[in-house]
PDB file of C-alpha atoms and ligand atoms in Angstrom:
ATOM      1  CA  UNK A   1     -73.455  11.078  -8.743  1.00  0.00           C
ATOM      2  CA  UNK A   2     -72.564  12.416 -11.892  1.00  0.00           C
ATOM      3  CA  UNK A   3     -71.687  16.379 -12.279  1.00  0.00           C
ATOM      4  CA  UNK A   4     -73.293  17.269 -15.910  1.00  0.00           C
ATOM      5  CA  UNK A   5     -71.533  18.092 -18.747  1.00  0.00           C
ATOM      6  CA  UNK A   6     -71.505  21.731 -20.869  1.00  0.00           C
ATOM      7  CA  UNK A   7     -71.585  23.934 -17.831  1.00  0.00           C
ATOM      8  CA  UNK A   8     -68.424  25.940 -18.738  1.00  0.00           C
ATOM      9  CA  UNK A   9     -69.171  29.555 -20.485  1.00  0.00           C
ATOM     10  CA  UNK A  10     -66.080  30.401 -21.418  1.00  0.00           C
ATOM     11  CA  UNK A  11     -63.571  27.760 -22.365  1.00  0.00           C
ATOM     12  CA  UNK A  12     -60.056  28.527 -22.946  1.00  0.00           C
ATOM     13  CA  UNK A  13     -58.648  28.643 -26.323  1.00  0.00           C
ATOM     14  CA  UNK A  14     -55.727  26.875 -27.796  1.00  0.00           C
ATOM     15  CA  UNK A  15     -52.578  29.561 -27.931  1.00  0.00           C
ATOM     16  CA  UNK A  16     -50.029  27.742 -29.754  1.00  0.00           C
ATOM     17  CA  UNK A  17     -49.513  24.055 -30.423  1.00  0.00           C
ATOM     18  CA  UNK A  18     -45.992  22.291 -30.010  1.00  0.00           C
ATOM     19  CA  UNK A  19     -43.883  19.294 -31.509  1.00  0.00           C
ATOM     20  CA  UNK A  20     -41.994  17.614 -29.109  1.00  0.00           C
ATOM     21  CA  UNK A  21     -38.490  16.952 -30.382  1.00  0.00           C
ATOM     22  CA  UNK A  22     -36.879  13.406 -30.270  1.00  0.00           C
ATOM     23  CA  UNK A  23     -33.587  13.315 -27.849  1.00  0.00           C
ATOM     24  CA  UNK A  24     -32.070  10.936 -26.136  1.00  0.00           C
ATOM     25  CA  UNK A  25     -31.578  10.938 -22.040  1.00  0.00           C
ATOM     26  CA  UNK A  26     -29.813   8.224 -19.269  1.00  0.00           C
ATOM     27  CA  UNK A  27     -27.503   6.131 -20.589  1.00  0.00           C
ATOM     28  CA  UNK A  28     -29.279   6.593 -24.637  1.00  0.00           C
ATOM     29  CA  UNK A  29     -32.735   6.153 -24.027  1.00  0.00           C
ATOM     30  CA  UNK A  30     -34.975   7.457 -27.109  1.00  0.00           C
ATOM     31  CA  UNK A  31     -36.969   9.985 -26.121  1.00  0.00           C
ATOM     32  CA  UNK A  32     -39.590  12.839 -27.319  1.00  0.00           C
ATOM     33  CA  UNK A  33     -39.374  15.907 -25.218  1.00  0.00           C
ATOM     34  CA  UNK A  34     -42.838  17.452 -25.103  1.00  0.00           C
ATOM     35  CA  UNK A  35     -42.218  20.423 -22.970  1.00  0.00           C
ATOM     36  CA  UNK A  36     -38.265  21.257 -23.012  1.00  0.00           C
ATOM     37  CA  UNK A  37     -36.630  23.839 -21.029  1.00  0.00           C
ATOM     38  CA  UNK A  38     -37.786  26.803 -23.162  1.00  0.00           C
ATOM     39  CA  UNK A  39     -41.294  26.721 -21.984  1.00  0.00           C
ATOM     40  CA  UNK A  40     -40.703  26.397 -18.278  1.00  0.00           C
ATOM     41  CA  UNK A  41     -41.432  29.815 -17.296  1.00  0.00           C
ATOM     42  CA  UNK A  42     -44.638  29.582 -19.379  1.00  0.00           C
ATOM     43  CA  UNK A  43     -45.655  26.253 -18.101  1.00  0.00           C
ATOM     44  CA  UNK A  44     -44.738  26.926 -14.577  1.00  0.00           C
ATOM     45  CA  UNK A  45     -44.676  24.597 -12.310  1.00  0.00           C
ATOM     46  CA  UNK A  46     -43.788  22.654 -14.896  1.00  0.00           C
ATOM     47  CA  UNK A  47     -40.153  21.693 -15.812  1.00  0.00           C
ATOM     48  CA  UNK A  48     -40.235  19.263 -18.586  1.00  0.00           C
ATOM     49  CA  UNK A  49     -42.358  16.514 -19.745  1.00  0.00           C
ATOM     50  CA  UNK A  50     -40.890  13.487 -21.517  1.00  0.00           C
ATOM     51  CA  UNK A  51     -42.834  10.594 -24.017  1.00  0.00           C
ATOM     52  CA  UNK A  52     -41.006   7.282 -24.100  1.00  0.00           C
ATOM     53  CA  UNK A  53     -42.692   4.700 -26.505  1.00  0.00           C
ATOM     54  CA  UNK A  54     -40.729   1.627 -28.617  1.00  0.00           C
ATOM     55  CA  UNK A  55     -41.236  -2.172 -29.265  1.00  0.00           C
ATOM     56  CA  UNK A  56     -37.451  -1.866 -30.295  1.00  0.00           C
ATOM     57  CA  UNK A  57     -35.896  -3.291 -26.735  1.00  0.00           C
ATOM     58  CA  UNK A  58     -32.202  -0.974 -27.919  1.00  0.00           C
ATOM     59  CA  UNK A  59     -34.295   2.421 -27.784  1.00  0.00           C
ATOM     60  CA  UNK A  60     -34.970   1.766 -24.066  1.00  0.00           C
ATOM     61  CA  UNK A  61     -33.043  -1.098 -22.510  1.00  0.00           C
ATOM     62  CA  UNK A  62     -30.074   0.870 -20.828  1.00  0.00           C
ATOM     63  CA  UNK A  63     -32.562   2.803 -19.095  1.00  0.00           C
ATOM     64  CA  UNK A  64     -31.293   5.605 -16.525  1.00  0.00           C
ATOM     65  CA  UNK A  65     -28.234   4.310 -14.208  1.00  0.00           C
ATOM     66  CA  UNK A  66     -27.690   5.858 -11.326  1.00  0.00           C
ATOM     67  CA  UNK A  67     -28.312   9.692 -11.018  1.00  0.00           C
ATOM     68  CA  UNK A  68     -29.358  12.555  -8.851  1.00  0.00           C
ATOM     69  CA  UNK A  69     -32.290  14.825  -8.376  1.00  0.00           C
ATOM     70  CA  UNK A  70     -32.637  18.023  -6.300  1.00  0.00           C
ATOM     71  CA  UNK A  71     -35.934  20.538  -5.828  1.00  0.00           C
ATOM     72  CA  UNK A  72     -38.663  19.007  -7.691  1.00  0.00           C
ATOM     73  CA  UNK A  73     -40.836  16.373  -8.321  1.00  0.00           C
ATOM     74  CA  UNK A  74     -40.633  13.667 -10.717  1.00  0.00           C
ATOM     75  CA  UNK A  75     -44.054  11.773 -11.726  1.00  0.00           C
ATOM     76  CA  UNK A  76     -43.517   8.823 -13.945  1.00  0.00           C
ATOM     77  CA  UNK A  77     -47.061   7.427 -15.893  1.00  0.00           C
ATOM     78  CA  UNK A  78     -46.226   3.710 -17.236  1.00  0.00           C
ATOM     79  CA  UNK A  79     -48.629   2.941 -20.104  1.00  0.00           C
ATOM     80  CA  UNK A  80     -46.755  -0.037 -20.857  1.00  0.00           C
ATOM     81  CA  UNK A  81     -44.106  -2.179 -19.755  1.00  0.00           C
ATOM     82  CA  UNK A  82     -41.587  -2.649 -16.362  1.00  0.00           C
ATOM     83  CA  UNK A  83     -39.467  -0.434 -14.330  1.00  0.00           C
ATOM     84  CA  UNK A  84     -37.706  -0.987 -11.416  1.00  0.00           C
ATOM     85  CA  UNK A  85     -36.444   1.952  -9.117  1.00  0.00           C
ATOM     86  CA  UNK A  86     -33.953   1.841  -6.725  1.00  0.00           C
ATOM     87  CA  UNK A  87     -32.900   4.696  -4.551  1.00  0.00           C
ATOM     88  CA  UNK A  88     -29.866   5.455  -2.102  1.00  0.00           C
ATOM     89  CA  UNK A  89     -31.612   5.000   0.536  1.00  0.00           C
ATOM     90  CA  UNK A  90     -32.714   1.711  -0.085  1.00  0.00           C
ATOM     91  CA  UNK A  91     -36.206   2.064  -1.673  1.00  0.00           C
ATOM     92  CA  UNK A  92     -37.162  -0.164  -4.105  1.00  0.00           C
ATOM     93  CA  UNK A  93     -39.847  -0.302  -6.354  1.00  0.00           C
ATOM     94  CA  UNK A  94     -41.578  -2.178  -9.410  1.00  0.00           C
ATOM     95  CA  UNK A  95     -43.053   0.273 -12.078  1.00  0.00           C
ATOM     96  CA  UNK A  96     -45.703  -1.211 -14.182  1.00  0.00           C
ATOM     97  CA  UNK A  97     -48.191  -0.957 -17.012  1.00  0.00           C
ATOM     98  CA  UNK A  98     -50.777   1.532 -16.036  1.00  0.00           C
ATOM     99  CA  UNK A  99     -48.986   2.348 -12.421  1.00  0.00           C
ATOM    100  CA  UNK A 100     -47.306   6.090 -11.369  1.00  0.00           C
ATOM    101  CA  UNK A 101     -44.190   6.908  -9.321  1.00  0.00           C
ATOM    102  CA  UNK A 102     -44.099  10.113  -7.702  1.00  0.00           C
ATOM    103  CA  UNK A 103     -41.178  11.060  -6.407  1.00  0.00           C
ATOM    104  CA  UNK A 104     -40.371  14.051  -4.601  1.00  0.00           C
ATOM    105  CA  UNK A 105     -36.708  14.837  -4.649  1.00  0.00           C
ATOM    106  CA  UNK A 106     -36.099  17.705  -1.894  1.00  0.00           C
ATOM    107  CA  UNK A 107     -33.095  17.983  -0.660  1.00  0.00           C
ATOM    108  CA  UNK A 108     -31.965  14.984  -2.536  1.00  0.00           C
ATOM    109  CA  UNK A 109     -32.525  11.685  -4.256  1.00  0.00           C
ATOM    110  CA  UNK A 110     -30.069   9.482  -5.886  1.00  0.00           C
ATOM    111  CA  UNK A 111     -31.515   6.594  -7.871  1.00  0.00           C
ATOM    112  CA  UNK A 112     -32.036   4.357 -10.853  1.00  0.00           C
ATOM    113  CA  UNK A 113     -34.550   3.599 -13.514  1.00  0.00           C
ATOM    114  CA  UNK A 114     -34.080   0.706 -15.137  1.00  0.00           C
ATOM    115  CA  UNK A 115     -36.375  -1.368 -17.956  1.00  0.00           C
ATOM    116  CA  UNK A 116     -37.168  -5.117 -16.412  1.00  0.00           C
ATOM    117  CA  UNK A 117     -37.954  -6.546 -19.738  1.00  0.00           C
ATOM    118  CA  UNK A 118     -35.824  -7.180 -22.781  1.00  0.00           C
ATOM    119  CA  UNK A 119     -38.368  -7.218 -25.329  1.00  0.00           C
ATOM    120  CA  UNK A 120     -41.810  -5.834 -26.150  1.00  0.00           C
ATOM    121  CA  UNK A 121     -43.181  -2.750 -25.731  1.00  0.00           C
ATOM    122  CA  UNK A 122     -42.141   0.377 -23.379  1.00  0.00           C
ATOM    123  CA  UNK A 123     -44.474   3.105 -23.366  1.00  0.00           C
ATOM    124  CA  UNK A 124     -45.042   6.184 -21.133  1.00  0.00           C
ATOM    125  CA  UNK A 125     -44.444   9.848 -19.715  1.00  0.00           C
ATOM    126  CA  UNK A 126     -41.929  11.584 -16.909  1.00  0.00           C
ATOM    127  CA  UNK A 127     -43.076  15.013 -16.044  1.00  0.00           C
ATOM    128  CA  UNK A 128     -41.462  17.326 -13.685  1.00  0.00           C
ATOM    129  CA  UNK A 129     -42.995  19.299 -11.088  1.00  0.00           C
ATOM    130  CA  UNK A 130     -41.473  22.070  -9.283  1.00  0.00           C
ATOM    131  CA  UNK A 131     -41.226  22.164  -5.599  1.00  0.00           C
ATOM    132  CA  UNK A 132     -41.778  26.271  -4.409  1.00  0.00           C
ATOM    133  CA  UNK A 133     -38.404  27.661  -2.404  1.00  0.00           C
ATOM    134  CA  UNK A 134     -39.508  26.845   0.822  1.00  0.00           C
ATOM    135  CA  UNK A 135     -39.861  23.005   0.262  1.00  0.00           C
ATOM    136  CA  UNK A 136     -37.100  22.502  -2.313  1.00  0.00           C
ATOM    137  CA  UNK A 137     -34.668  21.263   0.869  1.00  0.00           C
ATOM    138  CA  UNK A 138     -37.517  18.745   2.346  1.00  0.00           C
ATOM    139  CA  UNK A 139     -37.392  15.789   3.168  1.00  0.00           C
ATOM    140  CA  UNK A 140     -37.267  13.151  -0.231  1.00  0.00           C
ATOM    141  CA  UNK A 141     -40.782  10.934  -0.646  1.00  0.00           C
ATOM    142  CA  UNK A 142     -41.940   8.597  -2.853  1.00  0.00           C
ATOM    143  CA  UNK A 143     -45.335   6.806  -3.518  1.00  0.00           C
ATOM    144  CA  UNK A 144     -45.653   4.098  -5.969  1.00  0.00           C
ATOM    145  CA  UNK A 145     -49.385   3.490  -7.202  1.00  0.00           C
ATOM    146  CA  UNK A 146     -50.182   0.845  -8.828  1.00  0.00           C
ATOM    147  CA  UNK A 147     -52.579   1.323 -11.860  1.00  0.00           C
ATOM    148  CA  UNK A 148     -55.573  -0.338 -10.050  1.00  0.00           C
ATOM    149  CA  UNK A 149     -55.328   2.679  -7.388  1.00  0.00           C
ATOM    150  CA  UNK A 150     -55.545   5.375  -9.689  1.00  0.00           C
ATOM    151  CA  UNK A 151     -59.081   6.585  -9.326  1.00  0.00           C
ATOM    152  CA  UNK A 152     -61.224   6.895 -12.707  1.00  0.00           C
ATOM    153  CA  UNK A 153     -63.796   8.658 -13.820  1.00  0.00           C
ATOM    154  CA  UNK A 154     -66.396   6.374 -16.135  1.00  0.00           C
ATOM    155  CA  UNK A 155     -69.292   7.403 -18.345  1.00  0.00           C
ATOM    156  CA  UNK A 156     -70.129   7.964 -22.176  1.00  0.00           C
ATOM    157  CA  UNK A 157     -67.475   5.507 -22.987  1.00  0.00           C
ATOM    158  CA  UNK A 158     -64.634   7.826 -21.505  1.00  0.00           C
ATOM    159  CA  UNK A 159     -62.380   6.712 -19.241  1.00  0.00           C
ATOM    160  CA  UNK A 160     -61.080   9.743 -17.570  1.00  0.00           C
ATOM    161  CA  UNK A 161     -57.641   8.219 -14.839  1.00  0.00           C
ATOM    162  CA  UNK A 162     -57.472  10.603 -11.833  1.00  0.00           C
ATOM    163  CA  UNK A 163     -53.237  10.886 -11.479  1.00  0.00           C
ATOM    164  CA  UNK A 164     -53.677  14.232  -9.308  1.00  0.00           C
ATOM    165  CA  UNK A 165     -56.221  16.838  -8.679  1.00  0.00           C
ATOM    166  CA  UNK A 166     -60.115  16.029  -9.681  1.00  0.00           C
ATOM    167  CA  UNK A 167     -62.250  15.481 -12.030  1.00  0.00           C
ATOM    168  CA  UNK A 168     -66.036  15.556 -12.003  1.00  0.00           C
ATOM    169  CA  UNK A 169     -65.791  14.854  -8.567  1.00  0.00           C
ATOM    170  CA  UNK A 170     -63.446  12.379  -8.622  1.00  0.00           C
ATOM    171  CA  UNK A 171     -60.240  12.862  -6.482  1.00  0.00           C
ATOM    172  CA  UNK A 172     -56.654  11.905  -8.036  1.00  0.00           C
ATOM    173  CA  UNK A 173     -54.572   9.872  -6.374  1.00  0.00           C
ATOM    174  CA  UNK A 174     -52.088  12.525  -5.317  1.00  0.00           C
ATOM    175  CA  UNK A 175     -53.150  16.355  -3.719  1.00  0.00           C
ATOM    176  CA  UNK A 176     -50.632  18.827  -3.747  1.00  0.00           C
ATOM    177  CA  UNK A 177     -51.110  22.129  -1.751  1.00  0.00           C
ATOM    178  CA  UNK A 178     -48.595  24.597  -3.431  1.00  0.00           C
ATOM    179  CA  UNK A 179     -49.195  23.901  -6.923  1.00  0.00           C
ATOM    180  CA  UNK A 180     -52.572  22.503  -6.991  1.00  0.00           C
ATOM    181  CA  UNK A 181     -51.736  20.230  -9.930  1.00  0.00           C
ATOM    182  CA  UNK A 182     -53.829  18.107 -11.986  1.00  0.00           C
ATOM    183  CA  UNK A 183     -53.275  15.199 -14.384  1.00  0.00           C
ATOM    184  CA  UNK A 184     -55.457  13.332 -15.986  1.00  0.00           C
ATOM    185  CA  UNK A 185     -55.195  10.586 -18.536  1.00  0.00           C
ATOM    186  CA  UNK A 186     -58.435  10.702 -20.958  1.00  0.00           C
ATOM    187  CA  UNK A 187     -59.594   8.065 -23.263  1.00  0.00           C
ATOM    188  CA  UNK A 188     -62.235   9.544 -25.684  1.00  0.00           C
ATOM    189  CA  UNK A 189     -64.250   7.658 -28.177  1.00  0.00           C
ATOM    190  CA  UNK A 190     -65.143   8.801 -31.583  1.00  0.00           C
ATOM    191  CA  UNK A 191     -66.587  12.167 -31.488  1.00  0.00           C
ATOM    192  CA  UNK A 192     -66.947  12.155 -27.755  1.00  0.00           C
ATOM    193  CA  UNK A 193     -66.810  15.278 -25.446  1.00  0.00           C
ATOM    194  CA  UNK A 194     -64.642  16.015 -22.751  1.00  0.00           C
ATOM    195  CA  UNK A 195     -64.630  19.380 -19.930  1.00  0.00           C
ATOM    196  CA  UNK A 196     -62.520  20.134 -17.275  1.00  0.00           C
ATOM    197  CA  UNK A 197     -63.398  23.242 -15.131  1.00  0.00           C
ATOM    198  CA  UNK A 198     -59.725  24.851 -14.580  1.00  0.00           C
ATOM    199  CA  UNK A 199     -58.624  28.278 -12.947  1.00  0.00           C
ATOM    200  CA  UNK A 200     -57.657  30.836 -15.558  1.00  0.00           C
ATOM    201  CA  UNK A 201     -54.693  31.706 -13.456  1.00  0.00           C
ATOM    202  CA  UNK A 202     -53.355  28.026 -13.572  1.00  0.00           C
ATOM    203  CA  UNK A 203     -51.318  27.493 -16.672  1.00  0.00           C
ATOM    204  CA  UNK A 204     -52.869  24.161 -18.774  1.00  0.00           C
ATOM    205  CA  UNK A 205     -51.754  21.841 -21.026  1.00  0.00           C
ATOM    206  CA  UNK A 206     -52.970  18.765 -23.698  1.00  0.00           C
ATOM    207  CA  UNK A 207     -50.545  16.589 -25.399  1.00  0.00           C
ATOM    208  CA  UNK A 208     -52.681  14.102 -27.570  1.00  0.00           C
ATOM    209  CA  UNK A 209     -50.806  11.000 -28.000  1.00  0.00           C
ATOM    210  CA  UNK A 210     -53.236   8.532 -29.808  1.00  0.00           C
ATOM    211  CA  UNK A 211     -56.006  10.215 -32.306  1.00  0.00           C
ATOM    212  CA  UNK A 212     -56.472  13.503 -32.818  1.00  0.00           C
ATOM    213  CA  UNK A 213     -58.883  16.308 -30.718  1.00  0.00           C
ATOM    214  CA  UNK A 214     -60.640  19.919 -31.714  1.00  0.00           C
ATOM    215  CA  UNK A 215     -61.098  22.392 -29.703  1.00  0.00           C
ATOM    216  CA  UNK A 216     -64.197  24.596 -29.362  1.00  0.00           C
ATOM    217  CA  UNK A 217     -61.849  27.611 -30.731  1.00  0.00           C
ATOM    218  CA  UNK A 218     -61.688  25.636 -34.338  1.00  0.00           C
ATOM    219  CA  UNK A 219     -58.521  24.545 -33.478  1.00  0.00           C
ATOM    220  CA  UNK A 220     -57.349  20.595 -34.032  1.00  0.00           C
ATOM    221  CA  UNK A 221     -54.967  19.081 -32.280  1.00  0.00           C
ATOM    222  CA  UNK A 222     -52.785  16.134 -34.077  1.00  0.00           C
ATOM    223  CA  UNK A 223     -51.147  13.399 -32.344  1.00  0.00           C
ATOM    224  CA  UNK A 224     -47.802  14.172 -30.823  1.00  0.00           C
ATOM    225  CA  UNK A 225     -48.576  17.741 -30.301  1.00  0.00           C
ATOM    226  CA  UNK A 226     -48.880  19.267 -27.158  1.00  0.00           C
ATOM    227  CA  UNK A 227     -51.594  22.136 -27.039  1.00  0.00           C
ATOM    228  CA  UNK A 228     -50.630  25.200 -24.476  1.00  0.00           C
ATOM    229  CA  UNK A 229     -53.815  27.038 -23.289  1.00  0.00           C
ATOM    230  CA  UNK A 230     -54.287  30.369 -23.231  1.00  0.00           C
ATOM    231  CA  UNK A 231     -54.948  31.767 -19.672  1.00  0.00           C
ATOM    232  CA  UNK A 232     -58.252  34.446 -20.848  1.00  0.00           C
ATOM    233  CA  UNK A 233     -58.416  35.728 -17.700  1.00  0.00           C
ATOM    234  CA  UNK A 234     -62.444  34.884 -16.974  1.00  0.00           C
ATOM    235  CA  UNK A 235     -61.732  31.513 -18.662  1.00  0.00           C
ATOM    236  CA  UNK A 236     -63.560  28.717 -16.630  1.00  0.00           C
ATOM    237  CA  UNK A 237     -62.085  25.444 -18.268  1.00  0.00           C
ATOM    238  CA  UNK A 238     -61.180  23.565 -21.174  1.00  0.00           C
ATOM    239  CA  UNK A 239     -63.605  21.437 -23.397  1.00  0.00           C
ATOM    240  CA  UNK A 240     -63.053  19.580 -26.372  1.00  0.00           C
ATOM    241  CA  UNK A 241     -64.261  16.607 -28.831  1.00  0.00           C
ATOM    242  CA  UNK A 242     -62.233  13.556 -30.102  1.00  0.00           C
ATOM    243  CA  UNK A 243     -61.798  13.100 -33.807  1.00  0.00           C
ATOM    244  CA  UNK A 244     -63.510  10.381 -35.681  1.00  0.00           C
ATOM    245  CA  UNK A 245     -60.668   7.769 -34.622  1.00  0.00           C
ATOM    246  CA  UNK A 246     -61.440   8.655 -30.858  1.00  0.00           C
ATOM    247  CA  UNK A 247     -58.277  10.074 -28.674  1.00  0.00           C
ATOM    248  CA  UNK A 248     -56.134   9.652 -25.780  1.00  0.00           C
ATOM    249  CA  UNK A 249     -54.537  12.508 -24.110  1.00  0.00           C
ATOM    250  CA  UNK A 250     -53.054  14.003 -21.043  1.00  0.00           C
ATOM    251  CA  UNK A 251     -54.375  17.247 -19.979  1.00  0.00           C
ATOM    252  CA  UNK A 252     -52.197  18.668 -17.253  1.00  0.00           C
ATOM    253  CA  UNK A 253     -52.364  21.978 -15.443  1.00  0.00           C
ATOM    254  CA  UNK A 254     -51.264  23.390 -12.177  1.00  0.00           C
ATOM    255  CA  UNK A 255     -50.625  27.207 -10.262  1.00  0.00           C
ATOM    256  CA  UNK A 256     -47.793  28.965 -10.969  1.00  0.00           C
ATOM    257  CA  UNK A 257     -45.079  29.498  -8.238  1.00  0.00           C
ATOM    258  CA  UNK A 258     -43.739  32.705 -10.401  1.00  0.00           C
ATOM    259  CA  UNK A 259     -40.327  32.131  -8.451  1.00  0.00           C
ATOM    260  CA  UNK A 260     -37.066  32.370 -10.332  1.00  0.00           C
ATOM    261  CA  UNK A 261     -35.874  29.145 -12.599  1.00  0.00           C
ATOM    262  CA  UNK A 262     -32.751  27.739 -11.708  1.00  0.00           C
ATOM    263  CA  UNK A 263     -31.439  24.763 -13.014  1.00  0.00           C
ATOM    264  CA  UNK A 264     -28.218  22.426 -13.822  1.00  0.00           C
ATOM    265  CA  UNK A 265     -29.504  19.548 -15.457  1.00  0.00           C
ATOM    266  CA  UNK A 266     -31.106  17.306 -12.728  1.00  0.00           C
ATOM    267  CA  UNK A 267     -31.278  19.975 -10.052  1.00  0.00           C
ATOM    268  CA  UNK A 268     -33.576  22.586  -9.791  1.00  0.00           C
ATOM    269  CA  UNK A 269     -33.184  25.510  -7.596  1.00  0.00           C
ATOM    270  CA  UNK A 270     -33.969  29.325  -7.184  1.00  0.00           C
ATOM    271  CA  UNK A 271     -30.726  30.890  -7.631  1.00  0.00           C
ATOM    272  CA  UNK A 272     -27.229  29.762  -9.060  1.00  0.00           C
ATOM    273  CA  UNK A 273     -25.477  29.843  -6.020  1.00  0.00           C
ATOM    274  CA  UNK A 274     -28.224  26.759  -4.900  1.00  0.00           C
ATOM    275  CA  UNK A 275     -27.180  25.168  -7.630  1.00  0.00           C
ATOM    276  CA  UNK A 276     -23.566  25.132  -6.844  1.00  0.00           C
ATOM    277  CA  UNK A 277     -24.416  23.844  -3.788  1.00  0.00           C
ATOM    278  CA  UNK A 278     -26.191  20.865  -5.233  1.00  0.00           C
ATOM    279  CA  UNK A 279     -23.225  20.068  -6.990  1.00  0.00           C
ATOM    280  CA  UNK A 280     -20.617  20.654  -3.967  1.00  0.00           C
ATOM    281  CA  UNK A 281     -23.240  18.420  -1.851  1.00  0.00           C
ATOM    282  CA  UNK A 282     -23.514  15.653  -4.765  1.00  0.00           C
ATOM    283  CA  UNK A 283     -20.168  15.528  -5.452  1.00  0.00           C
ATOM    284  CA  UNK A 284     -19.001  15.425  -1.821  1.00  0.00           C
ATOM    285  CA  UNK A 285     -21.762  12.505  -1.441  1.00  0.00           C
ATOM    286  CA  UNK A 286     -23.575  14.516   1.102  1.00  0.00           C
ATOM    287  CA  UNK A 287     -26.590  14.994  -1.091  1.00  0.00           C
ATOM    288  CA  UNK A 288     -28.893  12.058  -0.386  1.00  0.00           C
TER     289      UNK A 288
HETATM  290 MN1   MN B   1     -34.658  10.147 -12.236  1.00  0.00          MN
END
């Protein structure tokens, strides 16, 4: 069954575009951070989305030793290459081209990422998700999903990959009550048209990372630029049309907790005296 196309009325405009800014993270891994910690409370739940992508092995290969995470989520999209994870309590995984870890942190995760090759290409994304108050102390999980189990939307020539939430009927491989989120990876040929029906409360998000998109609005969207949407309140979704080199892009979006930010680098609580407490708990090893 296919839901049609062009049955939005009023699509959501593009509010401001951003460039990501190149940093480095782990132990010097190169890095563009698409949404840093200055648009949090806009992109709420949303903490911080990170593009990886080199053939040079020295931009990537010392990967992220061991480190902690508190009161989020952590979703990891592998376009290319290998990753292995291992966590303190003795999960172990294999990351690869395609595949997703989702990781939710709680009360507390201690683990690695590192790159299994030495050459070639590395390519992908790390987004964070908050957790709201009440489930920032639960127990840590972890699903690894191999790319072959992420459910896809085909038709038209578009692949549309199904990370979380739905689309066209389609239902992602991960649901998540709170925060409702959705991620999709779509692959647009020339000139081809994409919607997504979306809330107007939910905040939304496109970062184009291969071609170039326009938006109904007039506005065009280069590569490496993430597009923030406005929330018109009345909006019904998003639609937009790949340039004449086709496009690849993630369009991500989610409810807003609207609880108070807190957060010391790989913890992410509600207030600062949580955040102390992460650190008293990590540092007297009682935190995973
Ligand atoms: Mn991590």
């Amino acid at each position: 069954m296919q839901t049609p196309l062009h049955n939005l009325t009023q699509p959501r405009a593009v509010e401001r575009l951003v460039a990501g800014q190149p940093t480095s993270d782990g132990a010097g891994v190169k890095l563009t951070r698409v949404l840093p910690h200055t648009l949090q409370q806009r992109l709420d739940p949303f903490l911080m989305l990170d593009a990886f992508g080199s053939d040079q092995a020295n931009d990537y290969i010392a990967g992220f030793p061991d480190h902690p995470h508190r009161g989020f989520e952590t979703i990891t999209y592998m376009l290319e290459g290998r990753v292995r994870h291992r966590d303190s309590a003795g999960h172990e995984g294999l990351l690869q081209s395609g595949g997703v870890q989702w990781m939710t942190a709680g009360r507390g995760v201690i683990h690695s990422e590192l790159p299994e090759q030495e050459e070639g290409r590395m390519e992908g994304f790390q987004l964070w998700l908050n957790l709201p108050a009440r489930n920032k102390l639960c127990e840590p999980w972890y699903r690894d999903i191999p790319s072959s189990e992420i459910p896809q939307w085909e038709g038209e020539g578009m692949v549309v990959r199904v990370i979380a939430g739905e689309h066209r009927g389609v239902a992602g491989a991960v649901q998540r009550e709170h925060t409702e989120p959705l991620y999709l990876d779509v692959h647009l040929p020339p000139g081809a048209r994409f919607e997504q029906t979306l809330p107007d409360s939910h905040n939304a998000f496109v970062y184009v990372y291969r071609g170039a998109v326009r938006f109904d609005s007039g506005c065009s969207v280069p590569r490496q630029r993430m597009a923030i949407l406005a929330n018109t309140p009345g909006s019904d979704g998003v639609r937009l049309k790949a340039g004449e080199e086709g496009a690849r892009l993630l369009l991500i979006a989610g409810r807003p907790l609207g609880e108070p930010i807190a957060q010391y680098g790989p913890f992410v609580m509600n207030t600062q005296a949580e955040l102390m407490q992460a650190v008293r708990d990590f540092q007297s090893g009682r935190l995973a």
